[in-house]
mmCIF file with all atom_site columns, C-alpha atoms and ligand atoms in Angstrom:
data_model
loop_
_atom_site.group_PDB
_atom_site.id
_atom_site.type_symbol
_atom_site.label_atom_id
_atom_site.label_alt_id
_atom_site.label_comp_id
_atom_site.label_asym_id
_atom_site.label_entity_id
_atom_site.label_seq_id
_atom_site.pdbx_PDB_ins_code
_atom_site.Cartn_x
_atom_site.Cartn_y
_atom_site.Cartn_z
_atom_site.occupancy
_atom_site.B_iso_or_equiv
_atom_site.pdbx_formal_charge
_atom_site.auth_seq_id
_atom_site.auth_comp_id
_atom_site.auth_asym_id
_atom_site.auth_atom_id
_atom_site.pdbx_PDB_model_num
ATOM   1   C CA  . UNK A 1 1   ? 0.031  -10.494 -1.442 1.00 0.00 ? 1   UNK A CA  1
ATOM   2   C CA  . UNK A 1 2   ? 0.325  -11.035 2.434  1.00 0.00 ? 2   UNK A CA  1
ATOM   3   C CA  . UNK A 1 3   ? 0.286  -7.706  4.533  1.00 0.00 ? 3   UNK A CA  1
ATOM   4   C CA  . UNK A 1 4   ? 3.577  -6.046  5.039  1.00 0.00 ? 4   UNK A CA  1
ATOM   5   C CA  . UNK A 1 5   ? 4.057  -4.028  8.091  1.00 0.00 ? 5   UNK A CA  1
ATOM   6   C CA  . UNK A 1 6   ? 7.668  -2.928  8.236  1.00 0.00 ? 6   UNK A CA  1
ATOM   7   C CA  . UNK A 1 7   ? 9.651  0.054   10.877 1.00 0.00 ? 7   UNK A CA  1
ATOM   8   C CA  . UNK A 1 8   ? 12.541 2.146   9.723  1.00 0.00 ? 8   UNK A CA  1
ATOM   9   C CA  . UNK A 1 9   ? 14.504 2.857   12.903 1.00 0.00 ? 9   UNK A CA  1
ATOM   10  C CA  . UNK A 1 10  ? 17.434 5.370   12.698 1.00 0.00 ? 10  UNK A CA  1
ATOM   11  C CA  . UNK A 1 11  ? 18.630 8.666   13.900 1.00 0.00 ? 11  UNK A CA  1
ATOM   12  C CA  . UNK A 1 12  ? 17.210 12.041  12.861 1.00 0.00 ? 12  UNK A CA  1
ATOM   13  C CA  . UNK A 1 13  ? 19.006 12.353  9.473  1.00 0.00 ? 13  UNK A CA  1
ATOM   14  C CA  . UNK A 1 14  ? 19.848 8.666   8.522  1.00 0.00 ? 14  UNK A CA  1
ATOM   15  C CA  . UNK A 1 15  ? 17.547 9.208   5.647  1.00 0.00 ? 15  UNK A CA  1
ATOM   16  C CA  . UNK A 1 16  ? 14.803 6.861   6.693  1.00 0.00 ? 16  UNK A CA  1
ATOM   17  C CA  . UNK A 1 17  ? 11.904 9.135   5.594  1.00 0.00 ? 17  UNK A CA  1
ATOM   18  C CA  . UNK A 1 18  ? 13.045 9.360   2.208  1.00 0.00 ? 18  UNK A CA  1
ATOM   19  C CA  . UNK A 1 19  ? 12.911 5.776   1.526  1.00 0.00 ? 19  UNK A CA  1
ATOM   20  C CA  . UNK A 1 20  ? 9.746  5.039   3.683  1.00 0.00 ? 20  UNK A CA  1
ATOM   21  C CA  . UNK A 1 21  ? 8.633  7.498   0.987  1.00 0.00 ? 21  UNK A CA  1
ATOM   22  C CA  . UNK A 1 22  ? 9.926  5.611   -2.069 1.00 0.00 ? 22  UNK A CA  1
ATOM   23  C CA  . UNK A 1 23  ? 9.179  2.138   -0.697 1.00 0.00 ? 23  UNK A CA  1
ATOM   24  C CA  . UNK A 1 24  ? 5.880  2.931   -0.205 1.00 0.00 ? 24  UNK A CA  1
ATOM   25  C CA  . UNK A 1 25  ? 5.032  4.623   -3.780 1.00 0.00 ? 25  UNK A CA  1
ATOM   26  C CA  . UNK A 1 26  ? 6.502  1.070   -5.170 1.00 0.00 ? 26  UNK A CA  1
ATOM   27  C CA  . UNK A 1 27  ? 4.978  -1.669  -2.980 1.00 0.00 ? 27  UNK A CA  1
ATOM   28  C CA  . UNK A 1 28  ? 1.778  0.148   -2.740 1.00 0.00 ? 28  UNK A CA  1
ATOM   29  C CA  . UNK A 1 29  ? 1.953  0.241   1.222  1.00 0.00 ? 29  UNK A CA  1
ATOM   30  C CA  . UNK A 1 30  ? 1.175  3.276   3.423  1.00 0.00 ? 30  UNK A CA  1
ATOM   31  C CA  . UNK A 1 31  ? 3.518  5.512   5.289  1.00 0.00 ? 31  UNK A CA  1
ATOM   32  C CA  . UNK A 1 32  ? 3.100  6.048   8.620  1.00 0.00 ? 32  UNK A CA  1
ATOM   33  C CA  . UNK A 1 33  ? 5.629  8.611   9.669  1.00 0.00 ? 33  UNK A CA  1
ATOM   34  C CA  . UNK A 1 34  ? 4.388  9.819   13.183 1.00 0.00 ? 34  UNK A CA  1
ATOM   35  C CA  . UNK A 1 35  ? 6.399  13.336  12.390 1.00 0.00 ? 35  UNK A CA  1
ATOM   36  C CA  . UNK A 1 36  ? 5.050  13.984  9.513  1.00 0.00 ? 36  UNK A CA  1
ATOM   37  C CA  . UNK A 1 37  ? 1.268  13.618  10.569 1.00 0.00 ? 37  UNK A CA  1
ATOM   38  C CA  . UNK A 1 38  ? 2.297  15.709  13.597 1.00 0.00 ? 38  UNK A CA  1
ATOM   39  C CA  . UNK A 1 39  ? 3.340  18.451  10.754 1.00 0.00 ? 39  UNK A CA  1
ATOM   40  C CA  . UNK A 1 40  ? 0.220  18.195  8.846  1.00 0.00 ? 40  UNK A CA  1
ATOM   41  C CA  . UNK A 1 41  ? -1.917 18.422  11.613 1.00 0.00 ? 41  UNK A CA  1
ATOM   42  C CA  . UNK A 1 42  ? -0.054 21.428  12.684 1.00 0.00 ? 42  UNK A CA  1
ATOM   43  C CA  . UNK A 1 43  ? -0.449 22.866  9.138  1.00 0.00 ? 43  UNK A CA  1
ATOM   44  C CA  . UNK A 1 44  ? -4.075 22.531  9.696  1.00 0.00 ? 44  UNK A CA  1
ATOM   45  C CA  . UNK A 1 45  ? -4.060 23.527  13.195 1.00 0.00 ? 45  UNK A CA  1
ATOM   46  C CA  . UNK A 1 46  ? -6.667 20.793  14.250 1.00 0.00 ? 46  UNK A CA  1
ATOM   47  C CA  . UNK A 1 47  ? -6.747 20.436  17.879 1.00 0.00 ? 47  UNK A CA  1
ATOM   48  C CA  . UNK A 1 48  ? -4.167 17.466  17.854 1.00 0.00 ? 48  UNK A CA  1
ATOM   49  C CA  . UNK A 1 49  ? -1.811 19.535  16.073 1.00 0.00 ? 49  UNK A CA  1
ATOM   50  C CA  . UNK A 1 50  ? -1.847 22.703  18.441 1.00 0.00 ? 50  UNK A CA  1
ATOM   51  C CA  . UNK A 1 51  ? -1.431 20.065  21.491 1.00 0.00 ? 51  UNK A CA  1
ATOM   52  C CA  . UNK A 1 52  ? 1.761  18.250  19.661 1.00 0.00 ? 52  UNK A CA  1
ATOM   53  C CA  . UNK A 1 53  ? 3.602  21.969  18.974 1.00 0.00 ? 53  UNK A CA  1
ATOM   54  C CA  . UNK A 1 54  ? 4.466  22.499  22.157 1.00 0.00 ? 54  UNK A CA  1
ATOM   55  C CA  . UNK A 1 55  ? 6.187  19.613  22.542 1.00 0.00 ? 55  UNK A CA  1
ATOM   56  C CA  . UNK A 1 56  ? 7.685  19.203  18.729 1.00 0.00 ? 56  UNK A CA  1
ATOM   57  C CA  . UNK A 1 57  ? 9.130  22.683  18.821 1.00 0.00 ? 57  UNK A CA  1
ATOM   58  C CA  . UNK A 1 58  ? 11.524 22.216  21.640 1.00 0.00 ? 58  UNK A CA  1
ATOM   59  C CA  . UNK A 1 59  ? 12.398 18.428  20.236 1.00 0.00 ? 59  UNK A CA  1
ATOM   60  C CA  . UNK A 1 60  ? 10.580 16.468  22.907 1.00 0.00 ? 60  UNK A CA  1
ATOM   61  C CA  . UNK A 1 61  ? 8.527  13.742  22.215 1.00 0.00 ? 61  UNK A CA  1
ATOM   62  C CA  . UNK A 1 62  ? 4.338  14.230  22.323 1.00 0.00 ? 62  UNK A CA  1
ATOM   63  C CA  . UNK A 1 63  ? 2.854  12.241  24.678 1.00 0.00 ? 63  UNK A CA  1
ATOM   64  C CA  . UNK A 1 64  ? 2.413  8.787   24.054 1.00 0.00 ? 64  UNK A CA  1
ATOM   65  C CA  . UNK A 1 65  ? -1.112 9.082   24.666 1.00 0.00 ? 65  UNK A CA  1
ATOM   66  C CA  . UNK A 1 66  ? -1.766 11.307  21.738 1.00 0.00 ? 66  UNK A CA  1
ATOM   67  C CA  . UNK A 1 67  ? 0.864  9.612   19.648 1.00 0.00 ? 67  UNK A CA  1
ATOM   68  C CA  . UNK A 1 68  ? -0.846 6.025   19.814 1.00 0.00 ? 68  UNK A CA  1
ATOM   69  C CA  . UNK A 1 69  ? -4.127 7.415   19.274 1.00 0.00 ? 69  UNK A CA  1
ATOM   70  C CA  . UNK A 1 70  ? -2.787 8.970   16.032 1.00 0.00 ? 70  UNK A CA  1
ATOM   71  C CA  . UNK A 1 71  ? -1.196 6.136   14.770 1.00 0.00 ? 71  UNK A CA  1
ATOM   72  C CA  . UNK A 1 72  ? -4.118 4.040   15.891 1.00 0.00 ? 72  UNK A CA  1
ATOM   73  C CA  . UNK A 1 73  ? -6.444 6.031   13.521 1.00 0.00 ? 73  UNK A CA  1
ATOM   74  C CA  . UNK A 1 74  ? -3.818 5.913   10.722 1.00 0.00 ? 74  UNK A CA  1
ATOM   75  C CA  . UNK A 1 75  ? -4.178 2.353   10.468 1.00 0.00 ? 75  UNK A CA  1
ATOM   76  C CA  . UNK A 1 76  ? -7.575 2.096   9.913  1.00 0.00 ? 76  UNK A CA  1
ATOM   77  C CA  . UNK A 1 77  ? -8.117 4.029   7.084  1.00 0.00 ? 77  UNK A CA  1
ATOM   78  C CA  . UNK A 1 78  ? -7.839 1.856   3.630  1.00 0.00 ? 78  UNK A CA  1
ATOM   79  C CA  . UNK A 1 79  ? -4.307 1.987   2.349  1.00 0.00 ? 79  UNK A CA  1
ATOM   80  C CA  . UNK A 1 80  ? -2.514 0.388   5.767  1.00 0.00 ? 80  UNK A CA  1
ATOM   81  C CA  . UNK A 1 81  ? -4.440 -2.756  4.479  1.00 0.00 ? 81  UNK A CA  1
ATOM   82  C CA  . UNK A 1 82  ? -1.784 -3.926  2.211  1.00 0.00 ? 82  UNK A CA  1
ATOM   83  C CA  . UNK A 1 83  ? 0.762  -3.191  5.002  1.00 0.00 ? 83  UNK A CA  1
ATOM   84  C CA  . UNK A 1 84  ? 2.724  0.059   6.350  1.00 0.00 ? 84  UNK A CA  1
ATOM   85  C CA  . UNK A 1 85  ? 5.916  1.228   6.957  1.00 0.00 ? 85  UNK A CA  1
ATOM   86  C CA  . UNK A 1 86  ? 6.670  3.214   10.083 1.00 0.00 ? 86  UNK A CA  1
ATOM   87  C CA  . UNK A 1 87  ? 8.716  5.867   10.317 1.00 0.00 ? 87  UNK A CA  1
ATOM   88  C CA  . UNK A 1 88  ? 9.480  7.264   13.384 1.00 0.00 ? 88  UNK A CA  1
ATOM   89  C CA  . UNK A 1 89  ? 7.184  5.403   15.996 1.00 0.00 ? 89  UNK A CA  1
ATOM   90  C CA  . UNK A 1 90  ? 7.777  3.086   17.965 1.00 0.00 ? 90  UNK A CA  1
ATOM   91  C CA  . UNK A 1 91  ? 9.877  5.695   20.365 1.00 0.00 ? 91  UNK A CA  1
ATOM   92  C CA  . UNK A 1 92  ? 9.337  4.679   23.593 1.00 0.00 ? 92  UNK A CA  1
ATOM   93  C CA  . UNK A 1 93  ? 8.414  1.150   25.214 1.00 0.00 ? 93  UNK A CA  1
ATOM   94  C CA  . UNK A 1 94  ? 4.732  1.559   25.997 1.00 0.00 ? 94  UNK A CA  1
ATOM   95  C CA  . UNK A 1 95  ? 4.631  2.611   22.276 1.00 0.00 ? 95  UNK A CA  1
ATOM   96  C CA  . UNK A 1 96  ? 6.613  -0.625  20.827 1.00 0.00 ? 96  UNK A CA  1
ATOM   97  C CA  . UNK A 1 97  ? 3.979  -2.261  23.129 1.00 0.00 ? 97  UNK A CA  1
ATOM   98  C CA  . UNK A 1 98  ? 0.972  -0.329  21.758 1.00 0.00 ? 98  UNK A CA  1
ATOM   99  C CA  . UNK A 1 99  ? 1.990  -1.278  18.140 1.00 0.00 ? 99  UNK A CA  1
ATOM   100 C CA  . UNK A 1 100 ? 2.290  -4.888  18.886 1.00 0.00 ? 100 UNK A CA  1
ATOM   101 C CA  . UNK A 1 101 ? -1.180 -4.821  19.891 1.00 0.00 ? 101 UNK A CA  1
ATOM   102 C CA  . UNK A 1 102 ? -2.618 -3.027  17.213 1.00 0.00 ? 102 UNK A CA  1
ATOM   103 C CA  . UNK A 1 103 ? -1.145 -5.296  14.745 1.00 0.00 ? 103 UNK A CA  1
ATOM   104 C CA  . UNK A 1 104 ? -2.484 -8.194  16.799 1.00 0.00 ? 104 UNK A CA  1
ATOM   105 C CA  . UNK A 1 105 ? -5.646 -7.142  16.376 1.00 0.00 ? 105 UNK A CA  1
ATOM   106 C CA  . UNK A 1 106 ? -5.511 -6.643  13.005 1.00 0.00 ? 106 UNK A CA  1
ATOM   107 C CA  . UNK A 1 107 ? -4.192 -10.383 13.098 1.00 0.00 ? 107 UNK A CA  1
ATOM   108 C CA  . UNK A 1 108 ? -0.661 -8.783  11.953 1.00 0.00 ? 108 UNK A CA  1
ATOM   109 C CA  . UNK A 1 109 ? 2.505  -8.419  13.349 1.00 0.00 ? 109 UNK A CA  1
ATOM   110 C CA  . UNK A 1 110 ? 5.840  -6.850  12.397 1.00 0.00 ? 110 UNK A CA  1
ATOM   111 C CA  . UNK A 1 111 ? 7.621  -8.258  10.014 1.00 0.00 ? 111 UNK A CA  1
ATOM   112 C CA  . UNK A 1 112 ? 10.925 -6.869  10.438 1.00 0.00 ? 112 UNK A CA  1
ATOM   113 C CA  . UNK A 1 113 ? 13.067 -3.723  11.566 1.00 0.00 ? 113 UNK A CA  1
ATOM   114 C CA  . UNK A 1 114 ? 15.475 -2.180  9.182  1.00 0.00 ? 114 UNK A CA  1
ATOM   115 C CA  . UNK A 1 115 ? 17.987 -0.173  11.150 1.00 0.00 ? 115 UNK A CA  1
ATOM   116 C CA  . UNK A 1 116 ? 19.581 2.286   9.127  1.00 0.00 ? 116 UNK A CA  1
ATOM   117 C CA  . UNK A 1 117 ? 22.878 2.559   11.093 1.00 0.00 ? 117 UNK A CA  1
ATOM   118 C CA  . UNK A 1 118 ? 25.091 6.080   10.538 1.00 0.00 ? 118 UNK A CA  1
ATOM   119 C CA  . UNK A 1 119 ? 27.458 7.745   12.336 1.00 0.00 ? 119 UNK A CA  1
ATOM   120 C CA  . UNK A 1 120 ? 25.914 10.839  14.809 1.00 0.00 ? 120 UNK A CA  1
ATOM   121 C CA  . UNK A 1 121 ? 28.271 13.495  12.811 1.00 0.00 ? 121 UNK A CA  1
ATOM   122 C CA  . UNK A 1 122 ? 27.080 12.260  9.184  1.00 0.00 ? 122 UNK A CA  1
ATOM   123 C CA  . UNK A 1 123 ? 23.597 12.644  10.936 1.00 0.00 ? 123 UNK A CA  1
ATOM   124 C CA  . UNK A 1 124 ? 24.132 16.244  12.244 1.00 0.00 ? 124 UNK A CA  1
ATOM   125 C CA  . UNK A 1 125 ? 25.871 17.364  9.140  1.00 0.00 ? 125 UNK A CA  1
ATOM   126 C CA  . UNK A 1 126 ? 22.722 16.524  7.389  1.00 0.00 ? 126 UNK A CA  1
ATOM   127 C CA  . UNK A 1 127 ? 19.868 17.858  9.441  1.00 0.00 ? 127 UNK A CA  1
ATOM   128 C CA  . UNK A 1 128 ? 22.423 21.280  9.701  1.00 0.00 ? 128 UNK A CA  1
ATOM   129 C CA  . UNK A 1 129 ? 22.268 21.221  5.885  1.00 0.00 ? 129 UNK A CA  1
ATOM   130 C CA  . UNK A 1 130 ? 18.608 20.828  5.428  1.00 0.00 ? 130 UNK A CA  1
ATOM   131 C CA  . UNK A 1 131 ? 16.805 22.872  4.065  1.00 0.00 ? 131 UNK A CA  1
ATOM   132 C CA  . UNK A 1 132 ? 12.846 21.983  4.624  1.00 0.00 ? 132 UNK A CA  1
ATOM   133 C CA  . UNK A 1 133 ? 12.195 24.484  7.028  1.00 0.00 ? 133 UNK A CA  1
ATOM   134 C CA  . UNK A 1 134 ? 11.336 22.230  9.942  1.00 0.00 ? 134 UNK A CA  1
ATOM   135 C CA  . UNK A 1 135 ? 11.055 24.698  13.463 1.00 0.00 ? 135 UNK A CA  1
ATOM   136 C CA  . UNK A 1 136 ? 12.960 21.330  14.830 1.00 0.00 ? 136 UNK A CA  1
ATOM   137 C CA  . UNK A 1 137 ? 15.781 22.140  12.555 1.00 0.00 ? 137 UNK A CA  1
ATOM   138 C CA  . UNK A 1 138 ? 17.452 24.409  14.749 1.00 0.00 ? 138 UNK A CA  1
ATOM   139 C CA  . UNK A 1 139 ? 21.288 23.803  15.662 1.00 0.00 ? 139 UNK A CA  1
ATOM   140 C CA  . UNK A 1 140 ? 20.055 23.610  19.607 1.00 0.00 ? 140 UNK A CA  1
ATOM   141 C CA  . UNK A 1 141 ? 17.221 21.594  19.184 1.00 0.00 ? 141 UNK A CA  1
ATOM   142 C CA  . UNK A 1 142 ? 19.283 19.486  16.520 1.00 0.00 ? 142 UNK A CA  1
ATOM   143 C CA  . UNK A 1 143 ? 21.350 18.358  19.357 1.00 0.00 ? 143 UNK A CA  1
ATOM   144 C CA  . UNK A 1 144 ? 18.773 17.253  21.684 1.00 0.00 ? 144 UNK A CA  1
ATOM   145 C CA  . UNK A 1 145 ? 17.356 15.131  19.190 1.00 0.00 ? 145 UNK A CA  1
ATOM   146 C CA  . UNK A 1 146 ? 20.291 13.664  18.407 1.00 0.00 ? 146 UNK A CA  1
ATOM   147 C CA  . UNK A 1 147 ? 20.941 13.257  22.018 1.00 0.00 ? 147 UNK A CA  1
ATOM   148 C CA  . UNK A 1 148 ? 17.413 11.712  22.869 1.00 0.00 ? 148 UNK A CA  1
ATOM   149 C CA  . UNK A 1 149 ? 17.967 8.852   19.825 1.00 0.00 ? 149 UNK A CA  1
ATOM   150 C CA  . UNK A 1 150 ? 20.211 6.832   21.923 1.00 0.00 ? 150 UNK A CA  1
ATOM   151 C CA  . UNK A 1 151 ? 17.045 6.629   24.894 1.00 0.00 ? 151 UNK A CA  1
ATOM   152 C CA  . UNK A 1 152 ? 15.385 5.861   22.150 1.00 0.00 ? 152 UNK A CA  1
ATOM   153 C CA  . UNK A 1 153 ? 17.417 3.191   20.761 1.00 0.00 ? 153 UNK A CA  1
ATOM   154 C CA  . UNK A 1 154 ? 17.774 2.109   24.403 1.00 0.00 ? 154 UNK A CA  1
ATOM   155 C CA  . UNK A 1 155 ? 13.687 2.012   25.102 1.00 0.00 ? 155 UNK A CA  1
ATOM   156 C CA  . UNK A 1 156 ? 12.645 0.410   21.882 1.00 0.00 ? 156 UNK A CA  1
ATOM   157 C CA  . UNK A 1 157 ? 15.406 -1.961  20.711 1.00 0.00 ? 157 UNK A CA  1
ATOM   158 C CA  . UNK A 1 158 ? 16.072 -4.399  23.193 1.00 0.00 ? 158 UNK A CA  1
ATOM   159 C CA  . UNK A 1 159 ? 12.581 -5.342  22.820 1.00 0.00 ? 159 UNK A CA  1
ATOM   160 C CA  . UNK A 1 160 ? 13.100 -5.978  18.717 1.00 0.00 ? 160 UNK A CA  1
ATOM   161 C CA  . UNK A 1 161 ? 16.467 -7.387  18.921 1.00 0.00 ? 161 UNK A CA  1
ATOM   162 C CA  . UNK A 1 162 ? 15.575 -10.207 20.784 1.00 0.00 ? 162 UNK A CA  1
ATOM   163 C CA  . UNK A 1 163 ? 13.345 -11.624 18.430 1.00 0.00 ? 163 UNK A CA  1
ATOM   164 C CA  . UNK A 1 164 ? 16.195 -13.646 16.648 1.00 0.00 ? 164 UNK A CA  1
ATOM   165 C CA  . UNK A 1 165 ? 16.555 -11.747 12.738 1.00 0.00 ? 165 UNK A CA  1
ATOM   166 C CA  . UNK A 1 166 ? 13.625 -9.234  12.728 1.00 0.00 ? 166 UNK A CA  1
ATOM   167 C CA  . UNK A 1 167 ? 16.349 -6.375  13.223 1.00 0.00 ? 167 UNK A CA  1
ATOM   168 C CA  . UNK A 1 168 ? 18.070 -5.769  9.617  1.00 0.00 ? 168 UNK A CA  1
ATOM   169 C CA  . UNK A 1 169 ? 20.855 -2.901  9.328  1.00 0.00 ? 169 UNK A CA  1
ATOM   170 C CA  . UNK A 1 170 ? 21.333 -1.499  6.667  1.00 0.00 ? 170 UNK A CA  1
ATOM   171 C CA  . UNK A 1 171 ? 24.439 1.255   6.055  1.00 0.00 ? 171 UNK A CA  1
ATOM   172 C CA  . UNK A 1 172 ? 23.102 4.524   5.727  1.00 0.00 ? 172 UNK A CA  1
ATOM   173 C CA  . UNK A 1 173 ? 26.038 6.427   5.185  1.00 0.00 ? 173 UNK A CA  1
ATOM   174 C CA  . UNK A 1 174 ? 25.971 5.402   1.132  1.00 0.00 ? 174 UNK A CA  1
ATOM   175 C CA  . UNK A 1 175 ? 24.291 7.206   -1.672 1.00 0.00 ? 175 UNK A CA  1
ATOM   176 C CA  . UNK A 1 176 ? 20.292 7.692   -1.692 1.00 0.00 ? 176 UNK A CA  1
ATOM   177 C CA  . UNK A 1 177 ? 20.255 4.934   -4.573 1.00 0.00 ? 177 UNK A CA  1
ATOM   178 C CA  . UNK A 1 178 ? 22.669 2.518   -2.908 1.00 0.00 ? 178 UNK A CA  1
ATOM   179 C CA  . UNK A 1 179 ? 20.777 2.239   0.561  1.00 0.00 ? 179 UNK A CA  1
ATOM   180 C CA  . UNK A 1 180 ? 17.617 1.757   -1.639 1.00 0.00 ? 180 UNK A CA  1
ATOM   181 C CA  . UNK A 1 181 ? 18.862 -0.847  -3.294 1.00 0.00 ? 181 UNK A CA  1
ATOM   182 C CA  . UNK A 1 182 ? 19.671 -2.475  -0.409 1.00 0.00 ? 182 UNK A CA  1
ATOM   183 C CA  . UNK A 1 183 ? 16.209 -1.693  1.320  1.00 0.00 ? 183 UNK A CA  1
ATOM   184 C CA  . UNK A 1 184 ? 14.159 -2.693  -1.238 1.00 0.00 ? 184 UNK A CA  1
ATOM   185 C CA  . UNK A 1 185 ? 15.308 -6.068  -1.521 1.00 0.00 ? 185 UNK A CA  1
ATOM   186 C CA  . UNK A 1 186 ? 14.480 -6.403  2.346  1.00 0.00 ? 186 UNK A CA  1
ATOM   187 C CA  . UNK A 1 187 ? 11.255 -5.154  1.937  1.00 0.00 ? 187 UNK A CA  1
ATOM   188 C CA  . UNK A 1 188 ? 10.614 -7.461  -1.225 1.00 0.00 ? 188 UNK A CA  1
ATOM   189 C CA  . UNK A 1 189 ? 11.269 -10.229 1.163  1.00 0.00 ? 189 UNK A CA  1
ATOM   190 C CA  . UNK A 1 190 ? 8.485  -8.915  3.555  1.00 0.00 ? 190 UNK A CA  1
ATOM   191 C CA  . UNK A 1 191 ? 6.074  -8.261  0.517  1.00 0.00 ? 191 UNK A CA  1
ATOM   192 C CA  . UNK A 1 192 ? 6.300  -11.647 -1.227 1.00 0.00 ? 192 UNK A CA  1
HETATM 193 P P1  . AMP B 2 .   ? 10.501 13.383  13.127 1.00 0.00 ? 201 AMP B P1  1
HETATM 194 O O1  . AMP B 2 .   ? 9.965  13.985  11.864 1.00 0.00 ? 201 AMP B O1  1
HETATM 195 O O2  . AMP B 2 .   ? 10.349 11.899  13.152 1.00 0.00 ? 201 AMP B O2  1
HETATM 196 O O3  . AMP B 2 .   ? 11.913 13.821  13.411 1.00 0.00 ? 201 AMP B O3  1
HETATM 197 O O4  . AMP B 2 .   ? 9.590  13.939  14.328 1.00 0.00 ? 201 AMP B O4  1
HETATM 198 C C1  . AMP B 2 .   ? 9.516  15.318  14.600 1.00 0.00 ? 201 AMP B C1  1
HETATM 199 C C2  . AMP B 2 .   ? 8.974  15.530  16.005 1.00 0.00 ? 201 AMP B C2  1
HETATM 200 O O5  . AMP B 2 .   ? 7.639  15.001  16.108 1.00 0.00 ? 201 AMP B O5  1
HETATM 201 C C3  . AMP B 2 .   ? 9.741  14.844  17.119 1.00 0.00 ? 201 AMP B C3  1
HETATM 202 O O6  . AMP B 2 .   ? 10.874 15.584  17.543 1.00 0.00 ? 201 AMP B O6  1
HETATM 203 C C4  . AMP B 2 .   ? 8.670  14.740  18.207 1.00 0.00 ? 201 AMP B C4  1
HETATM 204 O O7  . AMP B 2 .   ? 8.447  15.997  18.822 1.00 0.00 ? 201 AMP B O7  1
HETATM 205 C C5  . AMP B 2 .   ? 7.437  14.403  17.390 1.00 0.00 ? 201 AMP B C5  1
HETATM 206 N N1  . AMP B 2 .   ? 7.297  12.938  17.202 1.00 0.00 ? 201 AMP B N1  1
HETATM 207 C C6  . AMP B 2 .   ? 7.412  12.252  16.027 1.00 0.00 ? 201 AMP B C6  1
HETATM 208 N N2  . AMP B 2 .   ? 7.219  10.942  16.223 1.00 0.00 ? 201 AMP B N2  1
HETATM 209 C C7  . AMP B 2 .   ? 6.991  10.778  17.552 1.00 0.00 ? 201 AMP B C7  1
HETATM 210 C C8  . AMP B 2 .   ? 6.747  9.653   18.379 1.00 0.00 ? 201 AMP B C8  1
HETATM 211 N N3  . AMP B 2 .   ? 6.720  8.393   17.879 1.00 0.00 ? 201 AMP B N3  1
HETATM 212 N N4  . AMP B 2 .   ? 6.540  9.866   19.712 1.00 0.00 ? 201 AMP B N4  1
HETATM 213 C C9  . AMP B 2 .   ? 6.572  11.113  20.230 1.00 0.00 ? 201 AMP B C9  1
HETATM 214 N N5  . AMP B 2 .   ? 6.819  12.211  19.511 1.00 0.00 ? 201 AMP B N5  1
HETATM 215 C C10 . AMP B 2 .   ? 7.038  12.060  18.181 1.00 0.00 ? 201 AMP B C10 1
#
């Protein structure tokens, strides 16, 4: 099996982390979800962690400094050999660039982006209607992240989309089961 290093773009609430989860329990690949090792860190309070809260609980993004250097370390350790989905980083340009060059020197490189497109309402019903806890969860802070995907979109896409097919989309607004459908057969084509 040839490495498979995959990133799940979409807005807060398109459901992206759920399937990064399930793809990567059945292809065997690791899960790199940049908010989610922010969280744990936090729950452990290491140094890293108490430097991202600041920044996490008012919806901005951390620094891309700290960011790459996370992700960075992620991908060394032994299950990101088989490949990785990303969920949640690339965000900004000088990160987009960062992760090209890690890949590169892992003798990798992306091997697609499945954009899981959904309307900004279905998006903000669902983050208004979860209920995981997250501080970010907030109505207020809710609508600055919504807010900030479209810079987002705008500082990391251009970059993808003009690499003739790597950008997939995929409709988001469907069932849990129907978008993984779709997904997995994607990712199947990366994985084979
Ligand atoms: P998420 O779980 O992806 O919604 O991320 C939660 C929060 O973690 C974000 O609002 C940011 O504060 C921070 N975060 C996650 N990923 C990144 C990233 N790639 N760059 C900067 N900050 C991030």
């Amino acid at each position: 099996m040839s490495s498979a290093f995959i990133m799940f773009f979409g807005p807060p609430g398109c459901g992206k982390g759920t399937q990064a989860k399930r793809v990567t329990e059945e292809f065997g690949l690791a899960q790199i979800s940049t908010g989610e090792l922010f969280r744990k860190h936090l729950g452990e309070k290491t140094p890293l962690g108490l430097q991202a809260q600041e920044f996490m609980s008012r919806g901005a993004l951390v620094p891309d400094s700290i960011t790459i250097g996370m992700v960075r370390e992620r991908l060394q350790e032994a299950d990101a050999k088989a490949g990785a989905i990303f969920d949640g980083f690339p965000r900004t340009q000088a990160q987009a660039e960062a992760l090209d060059a890690l890949l590169a020197e892992m003798g990798e490189k992306l091997c697609m982006i499945i954009d899981f497109s959904v309307p900004l309402e279905i998006s903000r019903d669902r983050l208004l209607a979860r209920q995981e806890g997250r501080a970010d969860d907030k109505p207020e802070v809710i609508e600055k992240r919504l807010n900030d995907h479209a810079a987002i979109e705008d500082a990391v896409m251009p970059h993808y989309r003009a690499q003739q097919g790597l950008v997939r989309a995929v409709d988001a607004t469907r069932s849990i089961e129907a978008i993984y459908e779709d997904v997995r057969s994607l990712v199947k084509s990366c994985v084979d």
